Tab-separated table of C-alpha atoms in Angstrom:
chain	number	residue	atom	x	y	z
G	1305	UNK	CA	-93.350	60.533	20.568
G	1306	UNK	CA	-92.249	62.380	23.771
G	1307	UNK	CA	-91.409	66.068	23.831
G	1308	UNK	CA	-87.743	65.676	23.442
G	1309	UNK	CA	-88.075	63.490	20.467
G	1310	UNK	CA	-89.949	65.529	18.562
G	1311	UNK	CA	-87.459	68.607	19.402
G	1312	UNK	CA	-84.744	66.462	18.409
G	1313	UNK	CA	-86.349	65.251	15.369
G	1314	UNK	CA	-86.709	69.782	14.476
G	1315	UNK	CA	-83.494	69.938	15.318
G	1316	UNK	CA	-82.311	67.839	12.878
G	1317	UNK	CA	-84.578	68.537	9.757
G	1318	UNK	CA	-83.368	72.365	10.607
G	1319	UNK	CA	-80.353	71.053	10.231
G	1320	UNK	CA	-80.884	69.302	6.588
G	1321	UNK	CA	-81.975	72.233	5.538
G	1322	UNK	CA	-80.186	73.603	2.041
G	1323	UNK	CA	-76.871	74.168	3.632
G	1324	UNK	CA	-74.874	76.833	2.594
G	1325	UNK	CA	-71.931	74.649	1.820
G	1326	UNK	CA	-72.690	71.288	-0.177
G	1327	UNK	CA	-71.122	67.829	0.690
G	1328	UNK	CA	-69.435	67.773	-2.557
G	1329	UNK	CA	-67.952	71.494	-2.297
G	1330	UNK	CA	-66.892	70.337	1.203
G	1331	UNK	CA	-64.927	66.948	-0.078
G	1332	UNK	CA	-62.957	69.538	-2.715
G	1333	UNK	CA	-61.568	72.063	0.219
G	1334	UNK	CA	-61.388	68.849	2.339
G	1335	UNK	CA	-59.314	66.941	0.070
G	1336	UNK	CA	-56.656	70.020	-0.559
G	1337	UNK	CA	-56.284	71.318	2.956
G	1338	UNK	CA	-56.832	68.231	4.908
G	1339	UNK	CA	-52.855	66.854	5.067
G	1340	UNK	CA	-51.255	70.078	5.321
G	1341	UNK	CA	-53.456	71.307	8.082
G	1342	UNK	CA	-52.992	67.987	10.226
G	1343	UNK	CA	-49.004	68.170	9.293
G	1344	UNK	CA	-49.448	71.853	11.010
G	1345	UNK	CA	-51.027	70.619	14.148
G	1346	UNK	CA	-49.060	67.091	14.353
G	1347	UNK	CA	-45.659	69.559	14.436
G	1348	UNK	CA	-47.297	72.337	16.735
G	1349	UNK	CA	-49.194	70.104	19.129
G	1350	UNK	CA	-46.357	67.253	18.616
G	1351	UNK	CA	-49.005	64.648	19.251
G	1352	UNK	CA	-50.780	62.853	16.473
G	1353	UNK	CA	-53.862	62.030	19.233
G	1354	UNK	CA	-54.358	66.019	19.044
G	1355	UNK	CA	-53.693	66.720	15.414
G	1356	UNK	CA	-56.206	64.102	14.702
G	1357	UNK	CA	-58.963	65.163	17.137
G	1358	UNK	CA	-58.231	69.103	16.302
G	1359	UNK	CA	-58.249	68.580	12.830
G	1360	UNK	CA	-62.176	67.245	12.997
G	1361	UNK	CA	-62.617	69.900	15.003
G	1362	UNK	CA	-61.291	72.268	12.854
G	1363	UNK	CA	-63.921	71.371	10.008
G	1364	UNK	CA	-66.311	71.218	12.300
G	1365	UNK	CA	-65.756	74.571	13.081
G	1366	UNK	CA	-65.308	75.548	9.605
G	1367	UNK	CA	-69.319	74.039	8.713
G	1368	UNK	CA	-70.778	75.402	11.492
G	1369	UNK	CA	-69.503	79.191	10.250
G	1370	UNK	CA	-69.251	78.917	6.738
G	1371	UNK	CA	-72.889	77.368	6.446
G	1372	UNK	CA	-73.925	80.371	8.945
G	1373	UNK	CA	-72.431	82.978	6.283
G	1374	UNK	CA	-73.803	81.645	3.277
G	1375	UNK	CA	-73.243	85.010	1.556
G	1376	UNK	CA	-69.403	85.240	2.035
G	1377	UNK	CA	-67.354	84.229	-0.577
G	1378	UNK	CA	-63.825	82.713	0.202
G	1379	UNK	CA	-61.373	82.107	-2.294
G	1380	UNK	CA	-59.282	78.879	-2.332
G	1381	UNK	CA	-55.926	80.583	-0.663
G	1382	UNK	CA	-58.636	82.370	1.817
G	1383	UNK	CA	-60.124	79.051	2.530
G	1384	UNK	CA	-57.287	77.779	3.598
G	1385	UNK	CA	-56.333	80.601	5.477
G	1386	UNK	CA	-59.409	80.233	7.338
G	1387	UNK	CA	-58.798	76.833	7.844
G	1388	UNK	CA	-55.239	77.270	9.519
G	1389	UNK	CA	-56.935	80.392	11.556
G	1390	UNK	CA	-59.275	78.028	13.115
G	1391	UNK	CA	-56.548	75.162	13.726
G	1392	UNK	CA	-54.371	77.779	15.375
G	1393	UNK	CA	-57.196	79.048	17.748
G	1394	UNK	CA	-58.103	76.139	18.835
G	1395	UNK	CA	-54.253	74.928	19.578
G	1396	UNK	CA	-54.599	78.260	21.689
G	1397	UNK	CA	-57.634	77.170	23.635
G	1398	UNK	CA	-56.004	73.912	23.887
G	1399	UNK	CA	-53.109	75.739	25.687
G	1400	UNK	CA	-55.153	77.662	27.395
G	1401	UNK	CA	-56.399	74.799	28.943
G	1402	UNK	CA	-53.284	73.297	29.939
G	1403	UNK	CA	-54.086	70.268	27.723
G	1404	UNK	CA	-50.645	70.310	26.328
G	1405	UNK	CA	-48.073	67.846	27.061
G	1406	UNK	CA	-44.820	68.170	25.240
G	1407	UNK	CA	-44.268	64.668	24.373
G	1408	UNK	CA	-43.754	63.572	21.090
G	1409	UNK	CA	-45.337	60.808	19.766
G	1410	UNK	CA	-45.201	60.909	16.155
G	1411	UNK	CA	-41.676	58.514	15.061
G	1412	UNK	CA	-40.399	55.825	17.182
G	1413	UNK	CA	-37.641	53.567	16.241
G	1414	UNK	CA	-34.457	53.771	14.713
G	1415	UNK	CA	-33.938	56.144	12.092
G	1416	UNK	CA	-33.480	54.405	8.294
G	1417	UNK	CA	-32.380	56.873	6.401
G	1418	UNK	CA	-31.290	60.456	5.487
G	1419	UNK	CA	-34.824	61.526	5.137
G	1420	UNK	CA	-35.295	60.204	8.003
G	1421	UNK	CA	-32.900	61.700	10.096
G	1422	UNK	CA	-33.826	64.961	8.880
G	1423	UNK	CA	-37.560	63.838	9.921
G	1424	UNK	CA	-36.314	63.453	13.551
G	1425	UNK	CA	-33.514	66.631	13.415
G	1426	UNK	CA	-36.546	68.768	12.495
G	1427	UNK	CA	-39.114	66.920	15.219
G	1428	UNK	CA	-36.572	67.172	18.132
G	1429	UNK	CA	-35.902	70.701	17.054
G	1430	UNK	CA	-40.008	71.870	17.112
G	1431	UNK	CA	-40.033	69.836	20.479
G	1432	UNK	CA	-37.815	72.124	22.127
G	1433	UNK	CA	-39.167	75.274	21.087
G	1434	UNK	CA	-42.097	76.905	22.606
G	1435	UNK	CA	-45.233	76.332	20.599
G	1436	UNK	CA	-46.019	79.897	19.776
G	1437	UNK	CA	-42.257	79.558	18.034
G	1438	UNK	CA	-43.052	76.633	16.367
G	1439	UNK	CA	-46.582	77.635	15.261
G	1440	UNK	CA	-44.556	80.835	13.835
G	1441	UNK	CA	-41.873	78.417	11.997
G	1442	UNK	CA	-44.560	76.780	10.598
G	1443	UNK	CA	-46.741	79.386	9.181
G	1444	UNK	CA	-44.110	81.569	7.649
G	1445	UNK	CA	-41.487	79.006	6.402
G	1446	UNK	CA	-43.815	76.088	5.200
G	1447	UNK	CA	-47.108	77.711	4.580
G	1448	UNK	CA	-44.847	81.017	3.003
G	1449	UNK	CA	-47.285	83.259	4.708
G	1450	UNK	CA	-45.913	87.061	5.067
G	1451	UNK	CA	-45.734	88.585	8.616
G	1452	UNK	CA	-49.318	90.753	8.058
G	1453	UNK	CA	-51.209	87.194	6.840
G	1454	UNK	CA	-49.390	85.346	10.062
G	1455	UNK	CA	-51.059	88.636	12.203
G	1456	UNK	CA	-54.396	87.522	10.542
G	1457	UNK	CA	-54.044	83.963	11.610
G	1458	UNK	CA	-52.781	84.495	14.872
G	1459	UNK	CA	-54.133	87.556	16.437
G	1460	UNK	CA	-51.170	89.230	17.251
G	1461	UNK	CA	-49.824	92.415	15.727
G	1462	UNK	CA	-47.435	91.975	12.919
G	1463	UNK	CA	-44.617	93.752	14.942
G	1464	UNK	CA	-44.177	91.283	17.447
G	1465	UNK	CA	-44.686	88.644	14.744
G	1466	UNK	CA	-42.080	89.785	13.459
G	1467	UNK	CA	-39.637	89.881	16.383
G	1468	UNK	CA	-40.938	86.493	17.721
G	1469	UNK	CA	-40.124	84.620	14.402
G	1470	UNK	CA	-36.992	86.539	14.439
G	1471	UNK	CA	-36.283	85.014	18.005
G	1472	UNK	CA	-37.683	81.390	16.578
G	1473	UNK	CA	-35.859	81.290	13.526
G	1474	UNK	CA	-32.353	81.799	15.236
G	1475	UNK	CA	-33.248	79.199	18.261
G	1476	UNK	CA	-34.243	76.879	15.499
G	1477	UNK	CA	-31.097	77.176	13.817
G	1478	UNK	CA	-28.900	77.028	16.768
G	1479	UNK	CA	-30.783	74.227	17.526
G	1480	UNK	CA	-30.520	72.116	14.192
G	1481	UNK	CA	-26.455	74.029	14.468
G	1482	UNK	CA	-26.132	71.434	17.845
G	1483	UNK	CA	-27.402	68.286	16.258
G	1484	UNK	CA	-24.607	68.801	13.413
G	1485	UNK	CA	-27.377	69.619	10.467
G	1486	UNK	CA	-26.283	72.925	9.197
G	1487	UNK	CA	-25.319	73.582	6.028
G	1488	UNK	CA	-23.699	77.491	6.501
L	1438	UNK	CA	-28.107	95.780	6.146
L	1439	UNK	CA	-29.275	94.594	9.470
L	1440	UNK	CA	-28.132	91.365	10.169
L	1441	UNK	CA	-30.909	89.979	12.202
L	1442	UNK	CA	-33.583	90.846	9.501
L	1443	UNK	CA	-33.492	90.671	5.951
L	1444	UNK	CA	-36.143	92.776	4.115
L	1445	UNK	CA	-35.465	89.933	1.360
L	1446	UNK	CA	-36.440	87.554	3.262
L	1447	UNK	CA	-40.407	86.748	2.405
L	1448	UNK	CA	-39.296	87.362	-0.898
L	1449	UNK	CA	-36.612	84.454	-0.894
L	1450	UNK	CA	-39.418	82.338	1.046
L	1451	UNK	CA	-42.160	83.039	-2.040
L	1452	UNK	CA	-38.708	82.307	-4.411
L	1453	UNK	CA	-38.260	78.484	-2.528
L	1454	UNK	CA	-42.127	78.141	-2.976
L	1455	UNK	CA	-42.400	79.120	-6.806
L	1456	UNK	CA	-38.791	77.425	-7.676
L	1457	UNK	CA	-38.593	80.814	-9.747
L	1458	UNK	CA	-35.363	82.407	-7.980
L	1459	UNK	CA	-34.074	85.166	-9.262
L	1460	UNK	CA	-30.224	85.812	-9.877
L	1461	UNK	CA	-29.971	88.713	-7.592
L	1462	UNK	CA	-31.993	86.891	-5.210
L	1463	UNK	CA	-29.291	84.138	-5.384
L	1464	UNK	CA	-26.621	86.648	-5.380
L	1465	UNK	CA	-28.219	88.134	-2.157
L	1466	UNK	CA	-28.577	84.805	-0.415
L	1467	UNK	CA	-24.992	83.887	-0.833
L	1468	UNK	CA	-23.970	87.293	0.934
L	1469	UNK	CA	-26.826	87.327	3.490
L	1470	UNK	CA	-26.401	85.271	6.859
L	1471	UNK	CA	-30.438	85.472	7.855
L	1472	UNK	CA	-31.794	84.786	4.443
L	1473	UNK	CA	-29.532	81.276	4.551
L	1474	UNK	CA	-30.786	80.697	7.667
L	1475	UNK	CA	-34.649	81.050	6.460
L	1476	UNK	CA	-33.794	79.223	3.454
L	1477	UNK	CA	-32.358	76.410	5.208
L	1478	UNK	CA	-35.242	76.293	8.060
L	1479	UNK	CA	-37.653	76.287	4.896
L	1480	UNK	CA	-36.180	73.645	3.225
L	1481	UNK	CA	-36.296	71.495	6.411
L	1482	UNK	CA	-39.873	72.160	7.526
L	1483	UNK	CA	-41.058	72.042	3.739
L	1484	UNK	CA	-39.699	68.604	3.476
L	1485	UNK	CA	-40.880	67.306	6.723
L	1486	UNK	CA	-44.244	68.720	5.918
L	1487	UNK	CA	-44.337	67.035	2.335
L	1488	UNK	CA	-43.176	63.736	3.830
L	1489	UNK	CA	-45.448	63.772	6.950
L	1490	UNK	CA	-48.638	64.818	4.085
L	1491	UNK	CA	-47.646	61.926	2.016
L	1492	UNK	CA	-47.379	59.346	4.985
L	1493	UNK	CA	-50.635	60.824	6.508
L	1494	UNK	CA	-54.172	59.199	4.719
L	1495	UNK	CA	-57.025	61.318	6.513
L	1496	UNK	CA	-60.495	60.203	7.319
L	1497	UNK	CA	-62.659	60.272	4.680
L	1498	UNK	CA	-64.449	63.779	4.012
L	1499	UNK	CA	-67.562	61.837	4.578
L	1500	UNK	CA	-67.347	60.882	8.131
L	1501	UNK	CA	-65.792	64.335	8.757
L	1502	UNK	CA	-69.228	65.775	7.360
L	1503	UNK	CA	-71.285	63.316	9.266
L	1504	UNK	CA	-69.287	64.307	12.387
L	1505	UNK	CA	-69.715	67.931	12.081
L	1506	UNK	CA	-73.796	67.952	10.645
L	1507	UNK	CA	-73.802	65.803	14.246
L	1508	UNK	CA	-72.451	68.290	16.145
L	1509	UNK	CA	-74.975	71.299	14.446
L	1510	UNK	CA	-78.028	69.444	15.006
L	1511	UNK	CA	-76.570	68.836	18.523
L	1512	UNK	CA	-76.246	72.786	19.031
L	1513	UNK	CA	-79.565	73.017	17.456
L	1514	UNK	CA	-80.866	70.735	19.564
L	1515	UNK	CA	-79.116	72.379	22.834
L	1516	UNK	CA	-80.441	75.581	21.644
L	1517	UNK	CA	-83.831	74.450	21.306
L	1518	UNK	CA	-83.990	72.504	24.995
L	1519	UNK	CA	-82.769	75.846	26.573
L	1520	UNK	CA	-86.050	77.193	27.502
L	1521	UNK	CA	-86.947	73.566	28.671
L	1522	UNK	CA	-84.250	73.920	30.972
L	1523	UNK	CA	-85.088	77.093	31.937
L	1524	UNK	CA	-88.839	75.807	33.044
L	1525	UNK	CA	-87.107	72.488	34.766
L	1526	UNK	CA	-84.492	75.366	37.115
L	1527	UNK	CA	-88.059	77.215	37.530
L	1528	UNK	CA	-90.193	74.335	38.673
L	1529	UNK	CA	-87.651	73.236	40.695
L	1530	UNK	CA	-87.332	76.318	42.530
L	1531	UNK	CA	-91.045	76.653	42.891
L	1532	UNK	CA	-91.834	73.372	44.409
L	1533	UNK	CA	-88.606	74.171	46.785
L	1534	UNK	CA	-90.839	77.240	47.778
L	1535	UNK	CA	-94.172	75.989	47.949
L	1536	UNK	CA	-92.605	73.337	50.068
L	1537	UNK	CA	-91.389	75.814	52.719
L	1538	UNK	CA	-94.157	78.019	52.994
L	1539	UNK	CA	-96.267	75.262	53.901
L	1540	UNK	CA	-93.557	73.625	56.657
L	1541	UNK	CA	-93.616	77.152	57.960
L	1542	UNK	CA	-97.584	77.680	57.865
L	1543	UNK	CA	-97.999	74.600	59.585
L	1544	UNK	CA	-95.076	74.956	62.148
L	1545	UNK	CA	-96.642	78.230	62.850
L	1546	UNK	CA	-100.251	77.607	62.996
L	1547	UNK	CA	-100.563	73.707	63.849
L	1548	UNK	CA	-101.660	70.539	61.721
L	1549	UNK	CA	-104.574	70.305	63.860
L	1550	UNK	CA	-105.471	74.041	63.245
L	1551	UNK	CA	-108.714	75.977	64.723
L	1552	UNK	CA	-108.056	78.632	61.297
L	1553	UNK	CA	-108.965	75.849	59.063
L	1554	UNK	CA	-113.153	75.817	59.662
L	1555	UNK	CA	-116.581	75.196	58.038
L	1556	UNK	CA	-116.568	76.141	54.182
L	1557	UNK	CA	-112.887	76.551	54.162
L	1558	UNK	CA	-111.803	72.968	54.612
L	1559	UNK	CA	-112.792	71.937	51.191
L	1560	UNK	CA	-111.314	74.757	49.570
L	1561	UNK	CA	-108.016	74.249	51.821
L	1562	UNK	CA	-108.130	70.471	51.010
L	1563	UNK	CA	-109.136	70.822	47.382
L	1564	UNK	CA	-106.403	73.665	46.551
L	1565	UNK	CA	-103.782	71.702	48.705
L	1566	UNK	CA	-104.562	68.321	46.607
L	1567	UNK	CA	-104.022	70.312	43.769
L	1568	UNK	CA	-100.745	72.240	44.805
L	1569	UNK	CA	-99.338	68.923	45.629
L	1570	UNK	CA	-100.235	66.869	42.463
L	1571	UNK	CA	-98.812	69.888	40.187
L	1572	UNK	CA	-95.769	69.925	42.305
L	1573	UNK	CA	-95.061	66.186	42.165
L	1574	UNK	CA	-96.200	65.540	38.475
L	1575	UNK	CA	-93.756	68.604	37.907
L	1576	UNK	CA	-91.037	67.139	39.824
L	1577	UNK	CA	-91.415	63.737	38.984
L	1578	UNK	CA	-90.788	64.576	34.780
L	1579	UNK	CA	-87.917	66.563	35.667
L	1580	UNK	CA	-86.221	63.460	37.832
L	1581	UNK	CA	-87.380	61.142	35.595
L	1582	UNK	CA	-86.006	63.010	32.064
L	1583	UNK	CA	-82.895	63.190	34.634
L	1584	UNK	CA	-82.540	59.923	34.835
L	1585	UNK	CA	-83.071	58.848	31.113
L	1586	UNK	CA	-80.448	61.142	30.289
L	1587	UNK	CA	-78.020	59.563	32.773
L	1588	UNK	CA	-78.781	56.296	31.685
């Protein structure tokens, strides 16, 4: 056994070692957060290729910390908090990066039906926002988180969350006004 | 009331979320432009987002574990190698050394040299065996743990 097999092979029994989060505890936060959180970063990234790879990277994430503070308890509406607090940091590295292309590759085809259409009023409305906006959208109108939570998940302060969703919200609905979907 | 703000606007939000609206709240929301607005936008995105979680079937939690324990005993693994590396930079850069000093001592003093004499020579040969069989051994398991990683 060479030198670098037998660090490998300590590497990985440290790793087996009692983690602080089980497999089963993990399937239950999995199981409840999972779909929402890839919904989030299918409409902020607007590319399912991204949502999928940042959503194992997200958990990934989330294991790595959460077995590292064993002795912090999160409730269920924390968890998930947590959850969408990692998602949206790493959408920001991803930006950061210059990773992000604006095409959207989620619906192709015609459209069916009403649900539908509303599917593709709301995707071509995200797509021309800027993320941050429709990161904002999101987190406040869908996950019904207030303007200090949105701070939290963020990182910015909750004044100019509250301007910038301000400025969002009315773009969106001038937006959605142009494609003929209002209902005022 | 300001137009471009409600102050009962989270308020509606939490209302659309619980489906327990309040008569005044309704009462508001007919005479209040921005609340509308966020109710609308909510209603949208909340419906989008339910249809896009019901289409959506994730990978199982399993594989997501798998993945991740992979990528700790990876970083543990990385973490463990770091002084490893640190010896590989520090070989590297004393062989690179060793190496000059002696082009210089011989450029300097000749192959041939008159300084090398008697007693000396088997010290000088002995010492220079041995600085050249640690420095190769040294260098060749760095190259060659190069290579198996590249491969």
């Amino acid at each position: 056994m060479t030198l670098a097999e037998s660090i490998t092979n300590y590497a990985g029994s440290a790793g087996q070692e009692a983690p602080a989060l089980g497999e089963a505890a993990f399937q239950l936060i999995y199981d409840a957060t999972a779909q929402p959180l890839w919904a989030y970063l299918l409409r902020v990234s607007g590319r399912r290729d991204v949502a999928d790879d940042l959503l194992q990277e997200t958990y990934c994430r989330f294991l790595a910390r959460k077995n590292g503070r064993a002795d912090v308890a999160m409730s269920d509406l924390d968890t998930r908090r947590y959850l969408f607090r990692i998602a949206t940091n790493l959408l920001r590295d991803r930006w950061r990066n210059r990773e992000e292309e604006q095409e959207n590759d989620v619906e192709q085809g015609p459209v069916a039906d009403a649900d539908a259409a509303t599917r593709m009023d709301v995707k071509r409305m995200l797509g021309a926002l800027k993320p941050r906006a429709r990161q904002l959208l999101w987190l406040a109108y869908v996950e019904g988180l207030s303007h200090a939570e949105i701070a939290e998940v963020t990182g910015l302060s909750a004044l100019s969350i509250r301007l910038l969703l301000l400025r969002a919200r009315r773009n969106a609905a001038r937006l959605l006004q142009s494609n003929g979907r209002v209902t005022r | 009331m300001n137009a471009m703000r409600c102050q009962y606007e989270t308020e509606m939000i939490r209302a659309i979320e619980t489906g327990e609206c309040s008569e005044s709240l309704m009462a508001h929301q007919k005479n209040c432009a921005a609340c509308r607005e966020a109710v609308m936008l909510a209603q949208m995105l909340r419906r989008d987002a339910s249809e896009l979680a019901t289409r959506y079937v994730p990978p199982s939690s399993e594989r997501v574990w798998w993945v991740a324990e992979r990528h700790r005993q990876m970083a543990a693994l990385a973490r463990a190698t770091r002084f490893l590396r640190l010896l590989k930079i520090a070989g590297l850069a004393y062989s690179a050394v060793i190496i000059v000093w002696v082009l210089h001592v011989l450029t300097e003093r000749g192959v041939g040299a008159s300084w090398i004499e008697g007693k000396s020579v088997t010290a000088v040969i002995e010492g220079a065996g041995l600085a050249v069989l640690f420095v190769a051994s040294g260098l060749w398991y760095t190259l060659r743990v190069d290579r198996r990683r590249v491969g």
